[in-house]
CSV table of C-alpha atoms and ligand atoms in Angstrom, one decimal:
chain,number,residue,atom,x,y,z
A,1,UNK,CA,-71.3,4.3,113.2
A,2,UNK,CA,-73.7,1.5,114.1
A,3,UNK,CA,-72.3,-2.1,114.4
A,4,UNK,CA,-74.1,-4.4,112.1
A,5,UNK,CA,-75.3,-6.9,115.0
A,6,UNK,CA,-75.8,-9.8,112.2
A,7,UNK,CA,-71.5,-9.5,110.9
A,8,UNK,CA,-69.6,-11.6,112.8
A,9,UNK,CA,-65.9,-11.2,112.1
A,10,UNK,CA,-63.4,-14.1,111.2
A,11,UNK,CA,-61.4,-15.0,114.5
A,12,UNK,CA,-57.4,-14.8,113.8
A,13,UNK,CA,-56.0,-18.1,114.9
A,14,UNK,CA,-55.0,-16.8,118.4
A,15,UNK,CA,-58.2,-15.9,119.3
A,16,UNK,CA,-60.0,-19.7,118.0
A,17,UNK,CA,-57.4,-21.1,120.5
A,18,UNK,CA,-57.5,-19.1,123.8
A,19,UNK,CA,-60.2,-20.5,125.8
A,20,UNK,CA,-60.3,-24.1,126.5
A,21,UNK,CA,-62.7,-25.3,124.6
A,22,UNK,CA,-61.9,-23.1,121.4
A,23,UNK,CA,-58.3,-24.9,121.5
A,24,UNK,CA,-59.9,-28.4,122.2
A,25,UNK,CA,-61.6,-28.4,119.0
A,26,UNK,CA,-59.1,-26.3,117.4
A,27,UNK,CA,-56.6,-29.3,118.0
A,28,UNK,CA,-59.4,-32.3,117.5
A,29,UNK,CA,-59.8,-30.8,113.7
A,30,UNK,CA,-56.3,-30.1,113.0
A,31,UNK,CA,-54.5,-33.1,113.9
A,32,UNK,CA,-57.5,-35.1,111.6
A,33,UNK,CA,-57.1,-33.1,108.8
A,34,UNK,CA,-53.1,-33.4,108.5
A,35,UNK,CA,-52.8,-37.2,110.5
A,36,UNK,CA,-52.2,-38.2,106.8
A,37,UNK,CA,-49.4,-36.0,106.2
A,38,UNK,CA,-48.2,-36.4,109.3
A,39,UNK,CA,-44.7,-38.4,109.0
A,40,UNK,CA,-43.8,-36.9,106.1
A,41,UNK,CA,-44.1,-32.9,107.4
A,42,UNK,CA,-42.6,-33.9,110.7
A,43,UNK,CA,-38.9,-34.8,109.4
A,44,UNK,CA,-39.2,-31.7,106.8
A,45,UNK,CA,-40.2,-29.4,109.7
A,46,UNK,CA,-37.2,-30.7,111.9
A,47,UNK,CA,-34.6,-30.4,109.2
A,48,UNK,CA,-34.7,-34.3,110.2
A,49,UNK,CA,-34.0,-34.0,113.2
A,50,UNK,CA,-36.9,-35.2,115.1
A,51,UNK,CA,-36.0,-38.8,115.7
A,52,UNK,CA,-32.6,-38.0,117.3
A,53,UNK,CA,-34.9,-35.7,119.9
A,54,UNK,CA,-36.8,-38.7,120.5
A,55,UNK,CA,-34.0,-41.0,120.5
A,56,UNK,CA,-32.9,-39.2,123.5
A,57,UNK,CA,-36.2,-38.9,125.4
A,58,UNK,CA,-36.1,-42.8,125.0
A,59,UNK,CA,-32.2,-42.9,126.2
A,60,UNK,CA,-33.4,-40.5,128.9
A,61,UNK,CA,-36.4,-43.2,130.2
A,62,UNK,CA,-34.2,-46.3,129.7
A,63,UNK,CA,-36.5,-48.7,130.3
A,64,UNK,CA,-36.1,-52.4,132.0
A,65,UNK,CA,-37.3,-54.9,129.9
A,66,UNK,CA,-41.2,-55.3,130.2
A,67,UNK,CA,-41.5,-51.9,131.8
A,68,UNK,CA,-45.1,-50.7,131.4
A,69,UNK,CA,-45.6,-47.6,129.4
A,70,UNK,CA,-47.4,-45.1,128.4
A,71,UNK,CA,-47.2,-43.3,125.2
A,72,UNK,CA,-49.3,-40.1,125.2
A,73,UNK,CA,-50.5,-38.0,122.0
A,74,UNK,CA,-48.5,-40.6,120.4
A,75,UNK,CA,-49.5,-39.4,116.9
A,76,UNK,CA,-48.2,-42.4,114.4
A,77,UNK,CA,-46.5,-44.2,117.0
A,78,UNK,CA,-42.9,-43.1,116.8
A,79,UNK,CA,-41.7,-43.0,120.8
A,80,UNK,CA,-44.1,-45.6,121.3
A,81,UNK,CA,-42.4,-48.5,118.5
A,82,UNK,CA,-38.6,-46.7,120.3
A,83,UNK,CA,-39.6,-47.6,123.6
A,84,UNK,CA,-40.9,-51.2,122.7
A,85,UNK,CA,-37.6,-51.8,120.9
A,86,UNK,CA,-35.8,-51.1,124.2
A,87,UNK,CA,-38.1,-54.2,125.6
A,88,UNK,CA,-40.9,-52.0,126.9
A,89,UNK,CA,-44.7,-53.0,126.9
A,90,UNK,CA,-45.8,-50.3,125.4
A,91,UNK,CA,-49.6,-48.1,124.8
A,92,UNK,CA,-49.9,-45.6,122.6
A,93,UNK,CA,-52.9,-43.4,123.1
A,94,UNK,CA,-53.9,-40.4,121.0
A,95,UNK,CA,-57.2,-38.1,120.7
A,96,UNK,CA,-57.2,-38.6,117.0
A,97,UNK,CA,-58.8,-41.8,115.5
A,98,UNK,CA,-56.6,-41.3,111.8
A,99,UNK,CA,-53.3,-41.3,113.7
A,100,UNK,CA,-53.9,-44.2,115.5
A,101,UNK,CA,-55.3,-45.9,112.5
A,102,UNK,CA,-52.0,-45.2,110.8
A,103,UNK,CA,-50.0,-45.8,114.0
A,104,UNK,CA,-51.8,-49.8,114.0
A,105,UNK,CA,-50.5,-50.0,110.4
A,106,UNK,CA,-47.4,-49.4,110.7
A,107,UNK,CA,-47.5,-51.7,114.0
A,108,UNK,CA,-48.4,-54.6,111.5
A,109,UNK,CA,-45.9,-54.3,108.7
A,110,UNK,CA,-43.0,-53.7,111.8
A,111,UNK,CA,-44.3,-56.9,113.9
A,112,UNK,CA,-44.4,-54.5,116.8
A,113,UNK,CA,-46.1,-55.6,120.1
A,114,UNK,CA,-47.2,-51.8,121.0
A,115,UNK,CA,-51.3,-51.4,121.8
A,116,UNK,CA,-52.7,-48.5,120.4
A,117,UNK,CA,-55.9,-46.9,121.9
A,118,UNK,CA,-57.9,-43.7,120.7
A,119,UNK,CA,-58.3,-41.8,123.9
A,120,UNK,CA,-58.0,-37.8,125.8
A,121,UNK,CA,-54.9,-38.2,127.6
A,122,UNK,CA,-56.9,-35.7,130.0
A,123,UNK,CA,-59.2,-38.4,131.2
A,124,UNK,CA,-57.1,-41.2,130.7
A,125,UNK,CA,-59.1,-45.2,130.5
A,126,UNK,CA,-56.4,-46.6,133.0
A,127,UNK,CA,-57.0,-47.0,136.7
A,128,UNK,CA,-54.1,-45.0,139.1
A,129,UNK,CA,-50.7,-46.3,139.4
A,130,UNK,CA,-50.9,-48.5,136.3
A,131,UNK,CA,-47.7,-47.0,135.1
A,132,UNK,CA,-44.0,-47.5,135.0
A,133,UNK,CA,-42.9,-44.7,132.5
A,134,UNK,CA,-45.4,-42.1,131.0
A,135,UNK,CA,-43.7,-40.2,127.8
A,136,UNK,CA,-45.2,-37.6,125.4
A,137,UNK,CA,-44.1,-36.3,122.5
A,138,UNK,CA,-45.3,-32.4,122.0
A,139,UNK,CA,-48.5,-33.2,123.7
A,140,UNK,CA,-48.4,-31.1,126.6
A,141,UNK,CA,-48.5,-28.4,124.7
A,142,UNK,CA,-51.3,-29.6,122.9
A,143,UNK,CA,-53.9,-29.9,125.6
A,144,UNK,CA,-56.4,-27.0,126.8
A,145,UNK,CA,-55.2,-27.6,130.1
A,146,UNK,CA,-51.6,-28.3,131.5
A,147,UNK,CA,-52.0,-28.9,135.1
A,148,UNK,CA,-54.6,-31.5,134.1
A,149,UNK,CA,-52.8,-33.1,132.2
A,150,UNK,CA,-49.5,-33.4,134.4
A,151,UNK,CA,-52.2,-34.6,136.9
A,152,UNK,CA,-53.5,-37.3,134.6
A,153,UNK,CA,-49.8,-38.5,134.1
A,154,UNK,CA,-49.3,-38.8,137.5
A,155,UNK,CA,-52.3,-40.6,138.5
A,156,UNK,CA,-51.6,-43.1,135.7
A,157,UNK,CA,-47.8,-43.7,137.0
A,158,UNK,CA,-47.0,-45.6,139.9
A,159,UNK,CA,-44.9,-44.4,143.4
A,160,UNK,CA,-41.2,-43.7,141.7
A,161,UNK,CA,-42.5,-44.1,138.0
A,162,UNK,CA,-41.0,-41.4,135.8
A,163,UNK,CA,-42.5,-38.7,133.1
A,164,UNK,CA,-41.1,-37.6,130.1
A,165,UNK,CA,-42.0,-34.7,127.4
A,166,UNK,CA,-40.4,-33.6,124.5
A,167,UNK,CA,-41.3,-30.1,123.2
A,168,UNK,CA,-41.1,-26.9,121.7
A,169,UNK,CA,-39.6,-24.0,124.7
A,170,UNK,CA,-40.7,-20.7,125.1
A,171,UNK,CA,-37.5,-18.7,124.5
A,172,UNK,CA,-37.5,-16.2,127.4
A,173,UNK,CA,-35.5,-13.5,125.4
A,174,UNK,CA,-38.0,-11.3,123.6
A,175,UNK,CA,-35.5,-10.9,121.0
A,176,UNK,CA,-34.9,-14.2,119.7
A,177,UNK,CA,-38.8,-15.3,120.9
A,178,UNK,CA,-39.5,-13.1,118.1
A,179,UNK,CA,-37.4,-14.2,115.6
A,180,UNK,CA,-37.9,-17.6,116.3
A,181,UNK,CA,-42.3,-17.6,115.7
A,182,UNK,CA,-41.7,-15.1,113.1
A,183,UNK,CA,-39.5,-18.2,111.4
A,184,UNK,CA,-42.3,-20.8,112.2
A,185,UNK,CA,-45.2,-18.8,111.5
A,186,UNK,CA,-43.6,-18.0,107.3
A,187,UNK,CA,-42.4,-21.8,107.1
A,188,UNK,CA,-45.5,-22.9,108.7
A,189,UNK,CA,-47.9,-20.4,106.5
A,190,UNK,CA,-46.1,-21.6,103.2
A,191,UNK,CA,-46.4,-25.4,103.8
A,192,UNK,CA,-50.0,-25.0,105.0
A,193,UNK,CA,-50.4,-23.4,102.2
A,194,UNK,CA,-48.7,-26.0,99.8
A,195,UNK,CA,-49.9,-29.3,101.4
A,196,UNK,CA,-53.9,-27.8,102.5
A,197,UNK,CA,-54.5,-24.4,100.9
A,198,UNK,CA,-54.8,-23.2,104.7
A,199,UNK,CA,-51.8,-21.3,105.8
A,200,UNK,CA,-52.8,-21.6,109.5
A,201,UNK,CA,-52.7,-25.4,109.4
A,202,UNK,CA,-49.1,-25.3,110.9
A,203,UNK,CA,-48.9,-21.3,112.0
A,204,UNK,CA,-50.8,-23.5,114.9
A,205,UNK,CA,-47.5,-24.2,116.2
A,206,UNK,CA,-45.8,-20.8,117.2
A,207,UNK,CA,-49.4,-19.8,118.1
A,208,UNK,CA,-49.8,-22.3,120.6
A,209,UNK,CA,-46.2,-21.6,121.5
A,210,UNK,CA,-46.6,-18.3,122.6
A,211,UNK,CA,-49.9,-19.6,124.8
A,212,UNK,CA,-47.3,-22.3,126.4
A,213,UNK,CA,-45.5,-21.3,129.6
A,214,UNK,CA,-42.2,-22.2,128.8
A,215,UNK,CA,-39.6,-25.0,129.8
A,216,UNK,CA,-39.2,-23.2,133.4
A,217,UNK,CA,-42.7,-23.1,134.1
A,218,UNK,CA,-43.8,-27.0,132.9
A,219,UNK,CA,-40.3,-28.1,135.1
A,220,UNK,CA,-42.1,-25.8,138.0
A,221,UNK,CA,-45.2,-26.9,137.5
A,222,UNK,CA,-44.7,-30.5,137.4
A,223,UNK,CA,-42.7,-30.2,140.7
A,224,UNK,CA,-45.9,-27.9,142.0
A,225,UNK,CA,-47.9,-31.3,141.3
A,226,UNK,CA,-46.3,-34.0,143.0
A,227,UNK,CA,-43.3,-34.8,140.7
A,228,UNK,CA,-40.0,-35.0,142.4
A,229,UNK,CA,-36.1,-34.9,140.7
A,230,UNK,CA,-37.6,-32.4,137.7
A,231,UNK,CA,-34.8,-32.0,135.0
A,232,UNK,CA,-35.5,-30.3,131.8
A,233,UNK,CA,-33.0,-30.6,128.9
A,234,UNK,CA,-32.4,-28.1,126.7
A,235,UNK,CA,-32.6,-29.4,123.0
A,236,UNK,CA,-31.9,-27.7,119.5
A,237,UNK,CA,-30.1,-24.6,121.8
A,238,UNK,CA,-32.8,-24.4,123.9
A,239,UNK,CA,-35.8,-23.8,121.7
A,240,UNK,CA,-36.9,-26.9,122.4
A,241,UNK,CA,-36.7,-29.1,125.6
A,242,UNK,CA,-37.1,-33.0,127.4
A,243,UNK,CA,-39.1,-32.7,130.9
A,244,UNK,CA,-37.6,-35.6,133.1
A,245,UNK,CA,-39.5,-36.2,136.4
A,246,UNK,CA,-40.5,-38.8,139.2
A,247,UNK,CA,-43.6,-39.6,140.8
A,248,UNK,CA,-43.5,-39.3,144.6
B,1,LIG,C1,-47.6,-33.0,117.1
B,1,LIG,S1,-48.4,-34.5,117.3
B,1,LIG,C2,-47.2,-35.6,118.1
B,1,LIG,C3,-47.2,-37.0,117.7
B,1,LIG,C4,-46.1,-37.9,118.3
B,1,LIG,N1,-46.1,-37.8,119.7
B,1,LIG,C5,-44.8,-37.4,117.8
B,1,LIG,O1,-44.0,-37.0,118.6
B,1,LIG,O2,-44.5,-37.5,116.6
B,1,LIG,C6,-49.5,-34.2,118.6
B,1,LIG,C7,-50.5,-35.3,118.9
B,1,LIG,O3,-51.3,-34.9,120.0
B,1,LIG,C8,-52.6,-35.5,119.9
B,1,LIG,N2,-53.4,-34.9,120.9
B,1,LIG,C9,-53.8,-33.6,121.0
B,1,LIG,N3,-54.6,-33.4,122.1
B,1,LIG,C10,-54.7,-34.7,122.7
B,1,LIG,C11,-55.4,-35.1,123.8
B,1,LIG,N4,-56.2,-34.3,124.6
B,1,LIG,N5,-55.3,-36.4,124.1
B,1,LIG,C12,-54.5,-37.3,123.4
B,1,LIG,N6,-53.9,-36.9,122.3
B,1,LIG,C13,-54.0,-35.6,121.9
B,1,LIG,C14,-52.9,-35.2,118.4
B,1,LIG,O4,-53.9,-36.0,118.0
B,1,LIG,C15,-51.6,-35.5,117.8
B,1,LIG,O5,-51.5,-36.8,117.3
């Protein structure tokens, strides 16, 4: 039968985010359109669990007092208002202009010293080696490109600075991969559905999961571009992880 070359077909989710740019604006629209509901599907999401993962990431960077650092995709500020409580000066920079907006308000009513910027942690506004500690919170897997970004993070860092990034993993077993996105994409479908009437708003996440290369790979990878002394720590039984590394 002919094709009808005026139909164009809905793209699933996967498909919208596989190329580089289709994931770029993929990401720019989601993270506006939930920004609002941000810290209040974050806690639900984690069973609550989400601050003690970033509690450790902040343990993990330790920094001296007046450290300068770098908060990437820092969403409403949560690793970035941690880090300053440890004495850090502390950025926060994030692609969308709502969290940041939020992140600045809640700067205000906690007296908080920490900067906030709207900014593409791919092309980052800060010359090289302005950096003591550079952290993210799942925004590696965010980006359309992963070695660029590691890149970016290591340009920004000075010689010896360190990098952190807290995550979802990969699970390598097929098994309990399967399980595991089949488990985020029905929680994520329902609440989507509840809190936007979209149920692919936070199916994102095991889609973009199964795109990410895995704990191994980001600990190899980060190694492959000039990070030295890569740890990753496995977190929640290894379904999620903290990347540790040093800057040559
Ligand atoms: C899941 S949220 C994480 C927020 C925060 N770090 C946390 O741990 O709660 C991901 C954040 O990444 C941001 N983001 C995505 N792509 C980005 C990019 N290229 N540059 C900077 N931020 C980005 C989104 O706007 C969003 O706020």
């Amino acid at each position: 039968m002919p094709s009808n070359p005026t139909s164009t077909r809905v793209q699933s989710l996967d498909e919208r985010i596989a190329t580089s740019e289709g994931k770029r604006r993929y990401v720019r629209t989601l993270f506006a359109t939930i920004a609002d509901r941000y810290d209040f599907i974050t806690p639900l999401m984690s069973y609550g669990q989400d601050r003690r993962w970033k509690r450790r990431l902040v343990d993990l960077a330790a920094p001296s007092d007046g450290a300068r650092t770098l908060d990437l995709a820092t969403g409403t500020g949560d690793i970035a208002f941690a880090l300053a409580a440890r004495g850090a000066r502390v950025i926060g920079l994030d692609v969308t202009r709502r969290m940041i907006e939020l992140a600045r308000a809640k700067a205000s009513t906690e007296r908080s010293t920490v900067t906030f910027l709207v900014g593409d942690m791919l092309a980052l506004p800060f010359p090289s080696g302005s950096f003591d500690i550079v952290t993210t919170g799942y925004g590696l897997r965010n980006v359309p490109d992963l070695g660029a970004a590691i890149d970016e993070v290591g340009r920004v860092l000075k010689s010896g600075g360190q990098a952190l990034s807290l995550d979802f993993d990969r699970p390598s077993n097929r098994l309990i991969r399967a399980v595991y996105l089949t488990y985020l994409s029905l929680v994520g479908a329902v609440l989507g559905w509840m809190l936007h009437r979209d149920p692919d708003t936070y199916r994102y996440i095991p889609a973009s999961i199964r795109q990410y290369p895995g704990a191994d790979a980001v600990a190899r990878l980060m190694a492959a571009r000039g990070f030295r002394r890569v740890r990753h720590y496995p977190v929640l039984g290894g379904l999620m992880a903290i990347h540790h590394g040093f800057r040559d």
